[in-house]
mmCIF file of C-alpha atoms in Angstrom:
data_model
loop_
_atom_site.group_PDB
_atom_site.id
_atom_site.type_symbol
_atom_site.label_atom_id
_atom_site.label_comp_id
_atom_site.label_asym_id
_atom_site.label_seq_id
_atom_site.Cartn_x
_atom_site.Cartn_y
_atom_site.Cartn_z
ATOM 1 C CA UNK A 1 -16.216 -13.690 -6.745
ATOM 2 C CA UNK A 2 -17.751 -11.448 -9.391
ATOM 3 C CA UNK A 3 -16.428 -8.650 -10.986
ATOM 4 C CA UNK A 4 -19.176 -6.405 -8.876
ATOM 5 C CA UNK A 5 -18.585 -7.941 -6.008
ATOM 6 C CA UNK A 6 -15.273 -7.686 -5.962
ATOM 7 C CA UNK A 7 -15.152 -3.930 -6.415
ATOM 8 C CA UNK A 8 -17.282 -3.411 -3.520
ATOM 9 C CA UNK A 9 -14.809 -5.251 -1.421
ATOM 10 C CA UNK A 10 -11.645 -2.920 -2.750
ATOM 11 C CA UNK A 11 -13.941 -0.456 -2.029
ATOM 12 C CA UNK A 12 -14.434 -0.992 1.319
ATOM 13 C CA UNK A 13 -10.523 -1.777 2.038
ATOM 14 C CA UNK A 14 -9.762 1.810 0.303
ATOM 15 C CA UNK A 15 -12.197 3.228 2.758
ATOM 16 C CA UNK A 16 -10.740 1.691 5.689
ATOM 17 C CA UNK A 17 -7.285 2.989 4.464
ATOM 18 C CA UNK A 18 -8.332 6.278 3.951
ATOM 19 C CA UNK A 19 -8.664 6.672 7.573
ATOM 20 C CA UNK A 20 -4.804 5.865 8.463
ATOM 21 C CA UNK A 21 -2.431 8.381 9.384
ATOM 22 C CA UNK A 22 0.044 6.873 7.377
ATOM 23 C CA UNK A 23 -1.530 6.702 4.606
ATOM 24 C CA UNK A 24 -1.058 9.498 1.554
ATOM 25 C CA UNK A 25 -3.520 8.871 -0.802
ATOM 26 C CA UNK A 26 -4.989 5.044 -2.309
ATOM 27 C CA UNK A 27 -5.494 3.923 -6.364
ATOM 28 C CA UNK A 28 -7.698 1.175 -7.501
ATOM 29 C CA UNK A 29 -6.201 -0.236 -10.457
ATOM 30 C CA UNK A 30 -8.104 -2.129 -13.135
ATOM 31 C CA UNK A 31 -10.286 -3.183 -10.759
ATOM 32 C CA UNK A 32 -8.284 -6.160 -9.033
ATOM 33 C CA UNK A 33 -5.703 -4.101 -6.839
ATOM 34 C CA UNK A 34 -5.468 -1.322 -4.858
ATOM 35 C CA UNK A 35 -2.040 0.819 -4.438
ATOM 36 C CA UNK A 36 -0.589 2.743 -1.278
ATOM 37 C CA UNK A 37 1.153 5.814 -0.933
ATOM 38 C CA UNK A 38 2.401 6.000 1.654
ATOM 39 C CA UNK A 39 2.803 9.218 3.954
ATOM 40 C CA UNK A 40 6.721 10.650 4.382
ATOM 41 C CA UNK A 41 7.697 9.387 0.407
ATOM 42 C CA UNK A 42 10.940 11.580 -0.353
ATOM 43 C CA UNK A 43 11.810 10.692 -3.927
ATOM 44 C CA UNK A 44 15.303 11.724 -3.406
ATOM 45 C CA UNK A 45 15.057 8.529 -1.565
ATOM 46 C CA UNK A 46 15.860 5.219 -3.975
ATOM 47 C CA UNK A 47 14.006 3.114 -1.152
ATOM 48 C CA UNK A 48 10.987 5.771 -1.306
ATOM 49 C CA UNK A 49 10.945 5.439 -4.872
ATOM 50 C CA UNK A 50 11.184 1.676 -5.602
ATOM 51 C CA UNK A 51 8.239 0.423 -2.597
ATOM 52 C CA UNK A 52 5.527 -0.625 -4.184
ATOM 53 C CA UNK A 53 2.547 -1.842 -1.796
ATOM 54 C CA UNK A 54 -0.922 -2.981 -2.785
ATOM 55 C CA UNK A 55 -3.390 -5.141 -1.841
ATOM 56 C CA UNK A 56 -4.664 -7.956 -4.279
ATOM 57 C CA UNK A 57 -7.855 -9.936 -3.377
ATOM 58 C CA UNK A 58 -6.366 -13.460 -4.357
ATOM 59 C CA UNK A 59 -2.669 -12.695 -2.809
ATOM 60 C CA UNK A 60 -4.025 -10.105 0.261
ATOM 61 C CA UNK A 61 -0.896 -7.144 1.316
ATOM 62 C CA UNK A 62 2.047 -7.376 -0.239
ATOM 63 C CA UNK A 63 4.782 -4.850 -0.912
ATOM 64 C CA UNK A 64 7.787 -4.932 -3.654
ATOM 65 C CA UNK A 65 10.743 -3.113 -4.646
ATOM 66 C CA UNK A 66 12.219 -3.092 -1.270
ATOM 67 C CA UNK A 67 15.430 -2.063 -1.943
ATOM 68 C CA UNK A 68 17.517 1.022 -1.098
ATOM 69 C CA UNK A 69 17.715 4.044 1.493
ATOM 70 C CA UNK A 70 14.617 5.309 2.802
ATOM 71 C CA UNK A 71 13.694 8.589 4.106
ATOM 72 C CA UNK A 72 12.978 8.036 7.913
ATOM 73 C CA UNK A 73 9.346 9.819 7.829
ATOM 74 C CA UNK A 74 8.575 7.389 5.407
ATOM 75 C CA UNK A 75 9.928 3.943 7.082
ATOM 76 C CA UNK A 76 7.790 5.146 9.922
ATOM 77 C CA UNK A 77 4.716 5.360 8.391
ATOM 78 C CA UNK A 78 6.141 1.993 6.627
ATOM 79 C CA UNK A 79 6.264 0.161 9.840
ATOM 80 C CA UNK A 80 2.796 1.836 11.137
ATOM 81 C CA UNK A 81 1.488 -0.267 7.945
ATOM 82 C CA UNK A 82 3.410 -3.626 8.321
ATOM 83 C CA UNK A 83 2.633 -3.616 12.337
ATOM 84 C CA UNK A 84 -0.968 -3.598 11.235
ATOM 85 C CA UNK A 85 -1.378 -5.652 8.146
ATOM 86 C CA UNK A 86 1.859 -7.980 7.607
ATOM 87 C CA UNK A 87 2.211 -7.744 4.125
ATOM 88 C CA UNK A 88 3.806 -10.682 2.353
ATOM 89 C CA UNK A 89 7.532 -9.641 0.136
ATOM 90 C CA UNK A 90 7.357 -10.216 -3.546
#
């Protein structure tokens, strides 16, 4: 897929995921991933702080760093996001 291409697809997917409810506010980054905030993030919360999710076009959802307690507003909007997308652990 070309470079153009590609950004026109993580385009889209951001513009899908700005619609969510769950969903704080989306980064593109270098132009090959784009990363999730997720709504409910306390960073008081180790678990808040260390989840990382993002979605790569050659690996699709996955999410990292899942380690720690995390503040229940943001496991709910957490789960919202796994129920609809499955993201693989890294």
């Amino acid at each position: 897929m070309n470079e153009q291409a590609l950004r026109e697809n993580l385009d889209e997917v951001r513009t899908e995921l700005d619609g969510k409810a769950y969903v704080y506010s989306t980064s593109i980054w270098k132009d090959r991933r784009i990363y999730l905030n997720l709504v409910g993030a306390n960073r008081t919360f180790a678990g808040d702080r260390n989840l990382r999710v993002f979605f790569d076009e050659k690996i699709g959802w996955v999410y990292e760093g899942f380690k720690g307690t995390m503040s229940t507003a943001h496991t709910s909007s957490f789960d919202a996001f796994f129920a609809e997308y499955q993201p693989i652990r890294r």
